[in-house]
Tab-separated table of C-alpha atoms in Angstrom:
chain	number	residue	atom	x	y	z
T	1	MET	CA	0.105	-0.068	0.042
T	2	SER	CA	1.355	3.480	-1.014
T	3	THR	CA	2.313	5.823	1.770
T	4	THR	CA	2.736	8.910	-0.529
T	5	GLY	CA	-0.716	9.320	-1.176
T	6	LEU	CA	-4.303	8.953	0.092
T	7	ASN	CA	-5.836	5.345	-0.680
T	8	SER	CA	-9.259	4.982	-1.855
T	9	ILE	CA	-10.828	4.940	1.818
T	10	GLU	CA	-8.957	7.625	2.941
T	11	LYS	CA	-9.987	9.711	-0.127
T	12	LYS	CA	-13.769	8.697	0.312
T	13	ALA	CA	-13.673	9.507	3.972
T	14	ALA	CA	-12.015	12.924	3.744
T	15	PHE	CA	-14.267	14.244	1.055
T	16	SER	CA	-17.510	12.656	2.956
T	17	LEU	CA	-16.640	13.929	6.188
T	18	ALA	CA	-15.449	17.330	4.848
T	19	SER	CA	-19.018	17.519	3.177
T	20	VAL	CA	-20.624	16.509	6.356
T	21	PHE	CA	-18.550	19.232	8.232
T	22	GLY	CA	-19.078	21.692	5.873
T	23	LEU	CA	-22.849	21.491	5.439
T	24	ARG	CA	-23.332	21.378	9.293
T	25	MET	CA	-20.846	24.729	9.575
T	26	LEU	CA	-22.955	26.199	6.636
T	27	GLY	CA	-26.049	26.079	8.422
T	28	LEU	CA	-24.200	27.629	11.296
T	29	PHE	CA	-22.941	30.420	9.703
T	30	MET	CA	-25.811	31.151	6.902
T	31	ILE	CA	-27.485	33.399	9.864
T	32	LEU	CA	-24.555	35.756	10.247
T	33	PRO	CA	-25.066	37.821	7.219
T	34	VAL	CA	-29.022	38.408	7.644
T	35	PHE	CA	-30.145	38.018	11.290
T	36	ALA	CA	-29.313	41.467	12.390
T	37	ILE	CA	-31.896	42.705	9.804
T	38	TYR	CA	-34.701	39.927	9.714
T	39	GLY	CA	-34.497	39.422	13.488
T	40	GLN	CA	-35.874	42.856	13.841
T	41	GLU	CA	-39.427	41.356	12.693
T	42	LEU	CA	-39.639	38.552	15.585
T	43	THR	CA	-41.729	39.119	18.671
T	44	GLY	CA	-39.636	40.073	21.733
T	45	TYR	CA	-36.805	41.490	19.616
T	46	SER	CA	-33.726	43.789	21.517
T	47	PRO	CA	-29.883	43.824	20.578
T	48	ILE	CA	-29.116	41.715	23.341
T	49	TRP	CA	-31.616	39.102	22.432
T	50	LEU	CA	-30.323	39.378	18.618
T	51	GLY	CA	-26.959	38.895	19.960
T	52	LEU	CA	-27.868	35.745	21.693
T	53	ALA	CA	-29.579	34.436	18.706
T	54	ILE	CA	-26.438	34.854	16.729
T	55	GLY	CA	-24.247	33.418	19.274
T	56	ALA	CA	-26.272	30.908	21.367
T	57	TYR	CA	-24.844	27.887	19.544
T	58	GLY	CA	-21.487	28.282	20.687
T	59	LEU	CA	-22.095	28.111	24.204
T	60	THR	CA	-23.924	24.865	23.714
T	61	GLN	CA	-20.973	23.729	21.365
T	62	ALA	CA	-18.398	24.585	23.604
T	63	LEU	CA	-19.877	22.802	26.559
T	64	LEU	CA	-20.411	19.382	24.627
T	65	GLN	CA	-17.615	19.269	22.428
T	66	ILE	CA	-15.205	17.404	24.643
T	67	PRO	CA	-18.109	14.967	26.311
T	68	MET	CA	-19.460	14.147	22.270
T	69	GLY	CA	-15.863	13.089	21.495
T	70	ILE	CA	-15.523	10.975	24.608
T	71	LEU	CA	-19.003	9.582	23.813
T	72	SER	CA	-17.937	8.690	20.385
T	73	ASP	CA	-14.960	6.698	21.787
T	74	LYS	CA	-17.206	4.714	23.890
T	75	PHE	CA	-20.314	4.080	21.695
T	76	GLY	CA	-18.984	4.618	18.295
T	77	ARG	CA	-18.277	7.559	15.911
T	78	LYS	CA	-21.301	7.116	13.590
T	79	PRO	CA	-24.060	6.517	16.145
T	80	VAL	CA	-22.771	9.729	18.236
T	81	ILE	CA	-22.574	11.820	14.809
T	82	LEU	CA	-25.803	10.861	13.760
T	83	ALA	CA	-27.509	11.623	17.357
T	84	GLY	CA	-25.847	14.806	16.895
T	85	LEU	CA	-27.207	15.624	13.729
T	86	VAL	CA	-30.708	14.685	14.588
T	87	VAL	CA	-30.501	17.212	17.698
T	88	PHE	CA	-29.292	19.714	14.986
T	89	LEU	CA	-31.985	19.025	12.812
T	90	ILE	CA	-34.570	19.654	15.565
T	91	GLY	CA	-32.890	22.698	16.767
T	92	SER	CA	-33.161	23.983	12.854
T	93	ILE	CA	-37.017	23.022	12.969
T	94	VAL	CA	-37.570	24.894	16.337
T	95	ALA	CA	-35.943	28.045	15.092
T	96	ALA	CA	-37.836	27.669	11.718
T	97	MET	CA	-41.141	27.495	13.131
T	98	SER	CA	-40.580	30.421	15.714
T	99	GLU	CA	-42.109	33.622	15.727
T	100	THR	CA	-40.428	34.974	18.481
T	101	ILE	CA	-36.702	35.771	19.166
T	102	TYR	CA	-36.610	33.647	22.099
T	103	GLY	CA	-37.806	30.543	20.190
T	104	VAL	CA	-34.825	31.231	17.784
T	105	VAL	CA	-32.252	31.483	20.685
T	106	PHE	CA	-33.696	27.977	21.685
T	107	GLY	CA	-33.308	26.522	18.286
T	108	ARG	CA	-30.208	28.332	17.895
T	109	ALA	CA	-28.705	26.657	21.226
T	110	LEU	CA	-30.282	23.188	20.171
T	111	GLN	CA	-28.372	23.218	17.094
T	112	GLY	CA	-25.040	23.931	18.928
T	113	MET	CA	-25.987	20.590	21.210
T	114	GLY	CA	-25.432	18.440	18.242
T	115	ALA	CA	-21.558	19.295	19.013
T	116	ILE	CA	-20.148	16.281	16.329
T	117	ALA	CA	-17.060	18.299	15.098
T	118	SER	CA	-14.718	16.273	17.623
T	119	ALA	CA	-16.533	12.959	16.780
T	120	ILE	CA	-15.884	13.695	12.941
T	121	LEU	CA	-12.357	14.653	13.504
T	122	ALA	CA	-12.229	11.346	15.242
T	123	LEU	CA	-13.530	9.361	12.829
T	124	ALA	CA	-11.132	10.930	10.148
T	125	ALA	CA	-8.132	9.754	12.281
T	126	ASP	CA	-9.566	6.360	12.589
T	127	LEU	CA	-10.040	5.953	8.797
T	128	SER	CA	-6.501	7.452	7.945
T	129	ARG	CA	-2.811	6.248	8.336
T	130	GLU	CA	-0.547	8.494	10.517
T	131	GLU	CA	1.379	9.295	7.443
T	132	GLN	CA	-1.653	10.582	5.449
T	133	ARG	CA	-3.713	11.794	8.449
T	134	PRO	CA	-2.721	15.594	8.028
T	135	LYS	CA	-4.025	15.471	4.241
T	136	VAL	CA	-7.235	14.214	5.791
T	137	MET	CA	-7.462	17.115	8.096
T	138	ALA	CA	-6.413	19.589	5.585
T	139	THR	CA	-9.290	18.449	3.611
T	140	ILE	CA	-11.866	19.129	6.425
T	141	GLY	CA	-10.256	22.577	7.373
T	142	MET	CA	-10.417	23.529	3.630
T	143	PHE	CA	-14.350	22.701	3.426
T	144	ILE	CA	-14.759	24.656	7.004
T	145	GLY	CA	-13.623	27.782	5.327
T	146	LEU	CA	-15.200	27.134	2.253
T	147	SER	CA	-18.684	26.846	4.234
T	148	PHE	CA	-18.047	30.179	5.772
T	149	THR	CA	-17.733	32.129	2.319
T	150	VAL	CA	-20.499	30.053	0.576
T	151	ALA	CA	-22.760	30.852	3.765
T	152	MET	CA	-21.893	34.908	3.725
T	153	VAL	CA	-23.011	34.785	-0.077
T	154	LEU	CA	-25.769	32.405	-0.017
T	155	GLY	CA	-27.357	33.160	3.277
T	156	PRO	CA	-28.835	36.792	1.825
T	157	ILE	CA	-29.829	35.005	-1.436
T	158	VAL	CA	-31.976	32.627	0.755
T	159	ALA	CA	-33.520	34.874	3.166
T	160	GLU	CA	-34.281	37.317	0.473
T	161	ALA	CA	-36.631	34.646	-1.292
T	162	PHE	CA	-37.964	32.637	1.634
T	163	GLY	CA	-37.450	34.785	4.582
T	164	LEU	CA	-35.917	33.906	8.127
T	165	SER	CA	-37.811	30.817	8.526
T	166	GLY	CA	-37.240	29.543	5.165
T	167	LEU	CA	-33.577	30.090	5.725
T	168	PHE	CA	-33.668	27.608	8.946
T	169	TRP	CA	-35.901	25.291	6.924
T	170	VAL	CA	-32.842	25.151	4.322
T	171	ILE	CA	-30.485	24.527	6.977
T	172	ALA	CA	-32.875	21.914	8.014
T	173	ILE	CA	-32.723	20.002	4.572
T	174	LEU	CA	-28.763	20.364	4.546
T	175	THR	CA	-28.788	18.442	7.817
T	176	VAL	CA	-30.742	15.551	6.270
T	177	PHE	CA	-28.197	15.606	3.399
T	178	ALA	CA	-25.214	15.372	6.061
T	179	MET	CA	-27.166	12.405	7.982
T	180	LEU	CA	-27.531	10.550	4.455
T	181	LEU	CA	-23.609	11.103	3.741
T	182	ILE	CA	-22.749	9.747	7.220
T	183	GLN	CA	-25.026	6.536	6.630
T	184	PHE	CA	-23.959	5.848	3.231
T	185	MET	CA	-20.940	7.450	1.998
T	186	VAL	CA	-18.641	7.495	5.083
T	187	PRO	CA	-16.693	4.250	5.213
T	188	HIS	CA	-17.028	2.080	8.337
T	189	SER	CA	-14.154	2.436	10.876
T	190	VAL	CA	-12.149	-0.732	11.509
T	191	ASN	CA	-9.608	0.337	13.310
T	192	LYS	CA	-9.256	3.136	15.987
T	193	ALA	CA	-6.645	5.874	15.900
T	194	PRO	CA	-4.867	6.076	19.477
T	195	ARG	CA	-6.848	8.168	21.540
T	196	GLY	CA	-4.432	10.739	22.277
T	197	ASP	CA	-4.445	11.579	18.593
T	198	ASN	CA	-8.330	12.787	18.319
T	199	VAL	CA	-10.318	12.302	21.682
T	200	ALA	CA	-9.946	15.059	24.486
T	201	LEU	CA	-8.963	12.896	27.916
T	202	PRO	CA	-10.143	14.836	31.052
T	203	GLU	CA	-7.234	14.171	33.094
T	204	GLN	CA	-5.128	16.072	30.613
T	205	LEU	CA	-7.003	19.452	30.502
T	206	SER	CA	-6.028	21.346	33.281
T	207	GLY	CA	-2.662	21.085	32.721
T	208	LEU	CA	-2.819	21.672	29.055
T	209	ILE	CA	-5.022	24.885	29.793
T	210	ARG	CA	-2.264	26.712	31.711
T	211	HIS	CA	0.430	25.877	29.049
T	212	PRO	CA	1.900	29.218	28.243
T	213	GLN	CA	2.125	28.911	24.442
T	214	LEU	CA	-1.304	26.891	24.036
T	215	SER	CA	-3.070	29.658	26.169
T	216	ARG	CA	-1.927	32.189	23.586
T	217	LEU	CA	-3.551	30.573	20.804
T	218	ASN	CA	-6.871	29.582	23.154
T	219	TRP	CA	-7.425	32.934	24.089
T	220	GLY	CA	-6.598	34.283	20.302
T	221	VAL	CA	-9.160	32.046	19.092
T	222	PHE	CA	-11.695	33.092	21.569
T	223	ILE	CA	-11.103	36.957	20.675
T	224	LEU	CA	-11.212	36.354	16.865
T	225	HIS	CA	-14.629	34.298	17.090
T	226	MET	CA	-15.648	36.960	19.611
T	227	ALA	CA	-14.993	40.012	17.082
T	228	LEU	CA	-16.591	38.019	14.100
T	229	THR	CA	-19.879	37.517	15.870
T	230	ALA	CA	-20.048	40.765	17.556
T	231	CYS	CA	-19.491	42.717	14.347
T	232	PHE	CA	-22.214	40.837	12.440
T	233	VAL	CA	-24.948	42.139	15.429
T	234	THR	CA	-24.365	45.444	13.441
T	235	LEU	CA	-22.601	44.800	9.660
T	236	PRO	CA	-25.535	43.869	7.994
T	237	LYS	CA	-27.398	46.993	9.388
T	238	GLN	CA	-24.172	49.155	8.155
T	239	PHE	CA	-24.366	48.086	4.879
T	240	VAL	CA	-28.013	48.890	4.506
T	241	GLU	CA	-27.663	52.129	5.835
T	242	SER	CA	-24.881	52.817	3.259
T	243	GLY	CA	-27.063	52.151	0.368
T	244	LEU	CA	-26.935	48.294	-0.171
T	245	ALA	CA	-30.271	46.669	-0.262
T	246	LEU	CA	-29.783	42.991	1.592
T	247	ASP	CA	-30.663	41.059	-1.796
T	248	SER	CA	-27.505	42.474	-2.834
T	249	HIS	CA	-25.232	41.788	-0.001
T	250	TRP	CA	-23.636	38.807	-1.633
T	251	GLN	CA	-22.511	41.139	-4.358
T	252	LEU	CA	-20.368	42.543	-1.653
T	253	TYR	CA	-19.153	39.070	0.330
T	254	LEU	CA	-18.381	37.303	-2.694
T	255	PRO	CA	-15.554	39.743	-4.163
T	256	THR	CA	-14.631	40.817	-0.272
T	257	LEU	CA	-14.015	37.094	0.433
T	258	LEU	CA	-12.535	36.268	-2.530
T	259	GLY	CA	-9.899	39.123	-2.391
T	260	SER	CA	-9.392	38.535	1.209
T	261	PHE	CA	-8.284	34.925	0.439
T	262	PHE	CA	-6.033	36.437	-2.504
T	263	LEU	CA	-4.391	39.228	-0.126
T	264	MET	CA	-4.001	36.322	2.668
T	265	VAL	CA	-1.464	34.486	0.013
T	266	PRO	CA	1.652	36.842	0.712
T	267	PHE	CA	1.194	36.378	4.381
T	268	MET	CA	1.464	32.621	4.141
T	269	ILE	CA	4.562	32.759	1.735
T	270	ILE	CA	6.473	35.048	3.895
T	271	GLY	CA	5.618	32.951	7.036
T	272	ILE	CA	6.428	29.569	5.285
T	273	LYS	CA	9.489	30.507	2.937
T	274	LYS	CA	11.138	33.066	4.975
T	275	GLU	CA	10.276	31.315	8.281
T	276	LYS	CA	8.579	34.338	9.676
T	277	GLU	CA	5.345	32.524	10.879
T	278	THR	CA	5.418	34.058	14.099
T	279	GLN	CA	5.803	37.837	12.821
T	280	MET	CA	3.492	37.232	10.033
T	281	PHE	CA	0.882	35.911	12.780
T	282	THR	CA	1.550	39.067	14.814
T	283	ALA	CA	0.958	41.187	11.451
T	284	ALA	CA	-2.515	39.561	11.073
T	285	VAL	CA	-3.574	40.619	14.430
T	286	ALA	CA	-2.220	43.865	13.852
T	287	LEU	CA	-4.139	44.437	10.786
T	288	LEU	CA	-7.244	42.727	12.477
T	289	THR	CA	-6.906	45.521	15.000
T	290	VAL	CA	-6.371	48.408	12.647
T	291	ALA	CA	-9.660	47.160	10.633
T	292	LEU	CA	-11.909	47.189	13.889
T	293	VAL	CA	-10.566	50.569	14.960
T	294	LEU	CA	-11.233	52.200	11.557
T	295	LEU	CA	-14.447	50.566	11.238
T	296	TRP	CA	-15.127	52.408	14.686
T	297	LEU	CA	-13.748	55.730	13.432
T	298	LEU	CA	-14.952	56.223	9.876
T	299	PRO	CA	-18.254	56.646	8.772
T	300	SER	CA	-20.170	53.946	6.986
T	301	SER	CA	-19.801	54.769	3.659
T	302	PHE	CA	-20.255	51.957	1.165
T	303	VAL	CA	-16.432	52.175	-0.574
T	304	ALA	CA	-14.928	52.682	3.270
T	305	LEU	CA	-16.929	49.250	4.387
T	306	VAL	CA	-15.723	47.329	1.389
T	307	ILE	CA	-12.010	48.029	2.020
T	308	LEU	CA	-12.515	47.629	5.810
T	309	MET	CA	-14.210	44.112	5.440
T	310	VAL	CA	-11.427	43.153	2.860
T	311	MET	CA	-8.640	44.235	5.746
T	312	PHE	CA	-10.917	42.228	8.135
T	313	PHE	CA	-11.326	39.074	6.378
T	314	THR	CA	-7.713	39.208	5.171
T	315	ALA	CA	-6.489	38.777	8.822
T	316	PHE	CA	-9.634	36.458	9.868
T	317	ASN	CA	-8.886	33.784	7.131
T	318	TYR	CA	-5.099	33.930	7.605
T	319	LEU	CA	-5.596	33.670	11.412
T	320	GLU	CA	-8.434	30.823	11.099
T	321	ALA	CA	-6.112	28.660	8.648
T	322	THR	CA	-2.878	29.032	10.627
T	323	MET	CA	-4.016	28.469	14.071
T	324	PRO	CA	-4.600	25.227	14.179
T	325	SER	CA	-1.252	24.322	12.340
T	326	ILE	CA	0.596	26.027	14.601
T	327	LEU	CA	-1.624	24.582	17.735
T	328	SER	CA	-0.661	21.102	16.395
T	329	ARG	CA	2.919	21.912	16.231
T	330	ILE	CA	3.204	23.370	20.040
T	331	ALA	CA	1.104	20.555	21.068
T	332	PRO	CA	3.168	17.852	23.257
T	333	ALA	CA	3.243	14.444	21.625
T	334	GLY	CA	0.178	12.430	22.154
T	335	VAL	CA	-2.231	15.329	23.659
T	336	LYS	CA	-3.343	16.343	20.186
T	337	GLY	CA	-6.989	15.335	20.923
T	338	SER	CA	-7.032	17.260	24.274
T	339	VAL	CA	-5.475	20.266	22.793
T	340	MET	CA	-7.828	20.507	19.786
T	341	GLY	CA	-10.706	19.883	22.088
T	342	ILE	CA	-9.617	22.936	24.482
T	343	PHE	CA	-9.008	25.112	21.210
T	344	SER	CA	-12.769	24.042	19.660
T	345	SER	CA	-14.204	25.016	23.031
T	346	SER	CA	-12.569	28.383	23.080
T	347	GLN	CA	-13.317	28.913	19.649
T	348	PHE	CA	-17.272	28.306	20.419
T	349	LEU	CA	-17.271	30.330	23.494
T	350	GLY	CA	-15.809	33.164	21.841
T	351	ALA	CA	-18.719	33.007	19.238
T	352	PHE	CA	-21.512	32.966	22.179
T	353	ALA	CA	-19.599	35.917	24.082
T	354	GLY	CA	-19.435	37.886	20.689
T	355	GLY	CA	-23.174	37.377	20.281
T	356	LEU	CA	-24.013	38.533	23.824
T	357	VAL	CA	-21.458	41.092	24.471
T	358	GLY	CA	-22.150	42.662	21.138
T	359	GLY	CA	-25.707	42.802	21.749
T	360	ALA	CA	-25.147	44.077	25.225
T	361	ILE	CA	-23.016	46.873	23.920
T	362	ALA	CA	-25.270	47.718	21.058
T	363	ALA	CA	-28.394	48.423	23.519
T	364	ASN	CA	-26.415	50.675	26.082
T	365	PHE	CA	-23.589	52.417	23.987
T	366	GLY	CA	-24.834	52.206	20.066
T	367	GLU	CA	-23.669	49.786	17.541
T	368	LYS	CA	-20.399	51.615	16.466
T	369	ALA	CA	-19.170	51.025	20.080
T	370	ILE	CA	-18.863	47.252	19.343
T	371	PHE	CA	-15.849	47.799	17.045
T	372	LEU	CA	-14.084	49.999	19.493
T	373	VAL	CA	-14.608	47.321	22.351
T	374	MET	CA	-13.462	44.802	19.763
T	375	ALA	CA	-10.352	46.620	18.799
T	376	VAL	CA	-9.359	47.303	22.052
T	377	LEU	CA	-9.315	43.204	22.816
T	378	SER	CA	-7.608	42.704	19.713
T	379	LEU	CA	-4.908	44.960	20.859
T	380	ALA	CA	-4.651	42.797	24.017
T	381	TRP	CA	-4.215	39.866	21.795
T	382	LEU	CA	-1.604	41.680	19.639
T	383	ILE	CA	0.283	42.363	22.904
T	384	VAL	CA	0.123	38.834	23.962
T	385	THR	CA	1.539	37.453	20.571
T	386	LEU	CA	4.732	39.389	20.914
T	387	GLY	CA	5.417	36.546	23.539
T	388	MET	CA	5.017	33.828	21.230
T	389	GLN	CA	8.045	31.334	20.386
T	390	PRO	CA	9.596	30.688	17.008
T	391	LEU	CA	7.869	28.073	15.719
T	392	LYS	CA	10.093	24.638	14.843
T	393	LYS	CA	9.051	22.867	11.599
T	394	SER	CA	7.435	19.301	12.690
T	395	LYS	CA	4.702	16.848	12.307
T	396	SER	CA	3.058	14.491	14.644
T	397	PHE	CA	2.690	10.870	14.034
T	398	SER	CA	1.395	7.676	16.199
T	399	PHE	CA	2.727	4.244	15.588
T	400	ALA	CA	1.409	0.746	17.309
T	401	THR	CA	3.756	-0.866	19.376
T	402	ASN	CA	4.237	-4.355	21.216
T	403	ILE	CA	6.065	-2.956	24.431
T	404	ALA	CA	5.588	-5.169	27.383
T	405	ASP	CA	5.953	-3.058	30.279
T	406	GLU	CA	6.900	0.630	31.413
T	407	GLU	CA	10.561	-0.156	31.699
T	408	GLN	CA	10.691	-1.292	28.145
T	409	ALA	CA	8.654	1.653	27.220
T	410	ASP	CA	11.225	4.169	28.916
T	411	VAL	CA	14.179	2.375	27.015
T	412	ILE	CA	12.496	2.701	23.812
T	413	ALA	CA	11.589	6.058	24.234
T	414	GLN	CA	15.135	7.188	25.249
T	415	LYS	CA	16.123	5.646	21.798
T	416	LEU	CA	13.844	7.212	19.815
T	417	SER	CA	14.687	10.596	21.457
T	418	THR	CA	18.202	10.432	20.188
T	419	MET	CA	17.321	9.388	16.652
T	420	PRO	CA	17.825	12.045	13.776
T	421	GLY	CA	14.907	14.341	13.258
T	422	VAL	CA	12.799	13.252	16.620
T	423	ILE	CA	11.957	16.040	18.669
T	424	GLU	CA	9.704	14.772	21.258
T	425	ALA	CA	8.719	10.902	21.917
T	426	THR	CA	5.872	9.624	24.215
T	427	LEU	CA	5.392	5.875	24.749
T	428	VAL	CA	2.356	4.947	26.441
T	429	GLN	CA	2.452	1.256	27.350
T	430	SER	CA	-1.308	1.144	28.469
T	431	GLU	CA	-2.369	2.099	24.761
T	432	ALA	CA	0.531	0.326	22.836
T	433	VAL	CA	1.374	3.352	21.040
T	434	ALA	CA	4.260	5.784	20.590
T	435	TYR	CA	3.604	9.326	19.849
T	436	LEU	CA	6.374	11.331	17.915
T	437	LYS	CA	6.875	14.821	16.955
T	438	VAL	CA	9.333	14.969	14.415
T	439	ASP	CA	11.408	17.090	11.899
T	440	GLU	CA	10.151	15.614	8.392
T	441	LYS	CA	13.293	16.754	6.621
T	442	LEU	CA	15.464	14.973	9.096
T	443	VAL	CA	13.541	11.773	10.305
T	444	ASP	CA	13.621	8.221	8.801
T	445	LEU	CA	10.188	6.882	9.581
T	446	ALA	CA	11.307	3.465	8.162
T	447	GLU	CA	13.880	3.366	11.080
T	448	ILE	CA	11.649	4.165	13.782
T	449	LYS	CA	9.375	1.752	12.589
T	450	ALA	CA	11.685	-0.757	12.570
T	451	LEU	CA	12.414	0.018	16.179
T	452	LEU	CA	9.138	-0.440	17.250
T	453	SER	CA	8.335	-3.334	15.532
T	454	SER	CA	11.482	-5.081	17.027
T	455	SER	CA	10.447	-4.073	20.565
């Protein structure tokens, strides 16, 4: 079997799971560009309830992300994913049938309870070899980014055609498609990847939360998604006030997002080719801060909004794309599942906080003040990024072992740590697995496999 490319099962798993993830995120994101306008028609509307409706899914996602991953380890990936999609479907239907803002908030919270991200990533790990796992995960990440772009364009079109209720019904239909994909397209898992690779382990969480470098990224993704959600409490209204009708908002989002993807390429080239990733990361946070300050300062003219949206999304897309990669390289060997669980929970908590805080600011200080508060938080993040350590080029792998006892595990771990290209080696005898962080240019994976197979 070739180790240089994805095999047929890995290709099928990558694209089917990425499609499921993308459809679900599309359903969560489609409300962002329209709810600030259509939410005003609901009984009980207020800026605070508007913010809660936009961000409510984040709280339940954050609370259930890690437990759902652990449940998938116990009861199987597919049953937990299907159960989560059923809950998401019910939440979409509740929101579609609601005529009050309170019903929509409840529906959005239910959507968030279908927290299947960790279970999907765990299933992707189960269905891929350690050498090919990064490619599978990258495919899923690409579809998440694509779903956000499609949601920004599609949301206003669907809402204009079918109204807010129709938007939630479309989301419900997309969820049914995702369930069919899981049932009939996603391969059945035969082997399980090591738990440390994909599932958050409760006993590891407290120590990793305090990790100085990881905590910078966790707070960063919290602030990033807080700013995104808070800004969309007011941005659609700003566009309407600048003279752009809601059904034409997609004409702004499409070139803005495509332009931002194009403009973030220099950040990535300089970061990777020149090995200045931490500097480019800091520059992106600075760009985000400047965009938020200018959104607060400048009048809401159409031209100004377009330019500032390009700045905002260039920074957002770059940071969103690079943080998981940086996280996996900073994470100690063997705890990737726990690290990603904390990161994902921070991300969704940020979305919830953004909706809540954005609504509260709009109600008490005016909608423009949202940009000022988010700019201050982004500036605080910028200061924190200055303490980021330079990144080493590394990849994480896991290998099955036949180690008999802890003493032998220590001996093998010591041998592994002295091999060229091995940055870190952790052997877990109880799981019969070796976790390695390596420099791919220097390491000889065949030599590592030979040592582990002889043990």
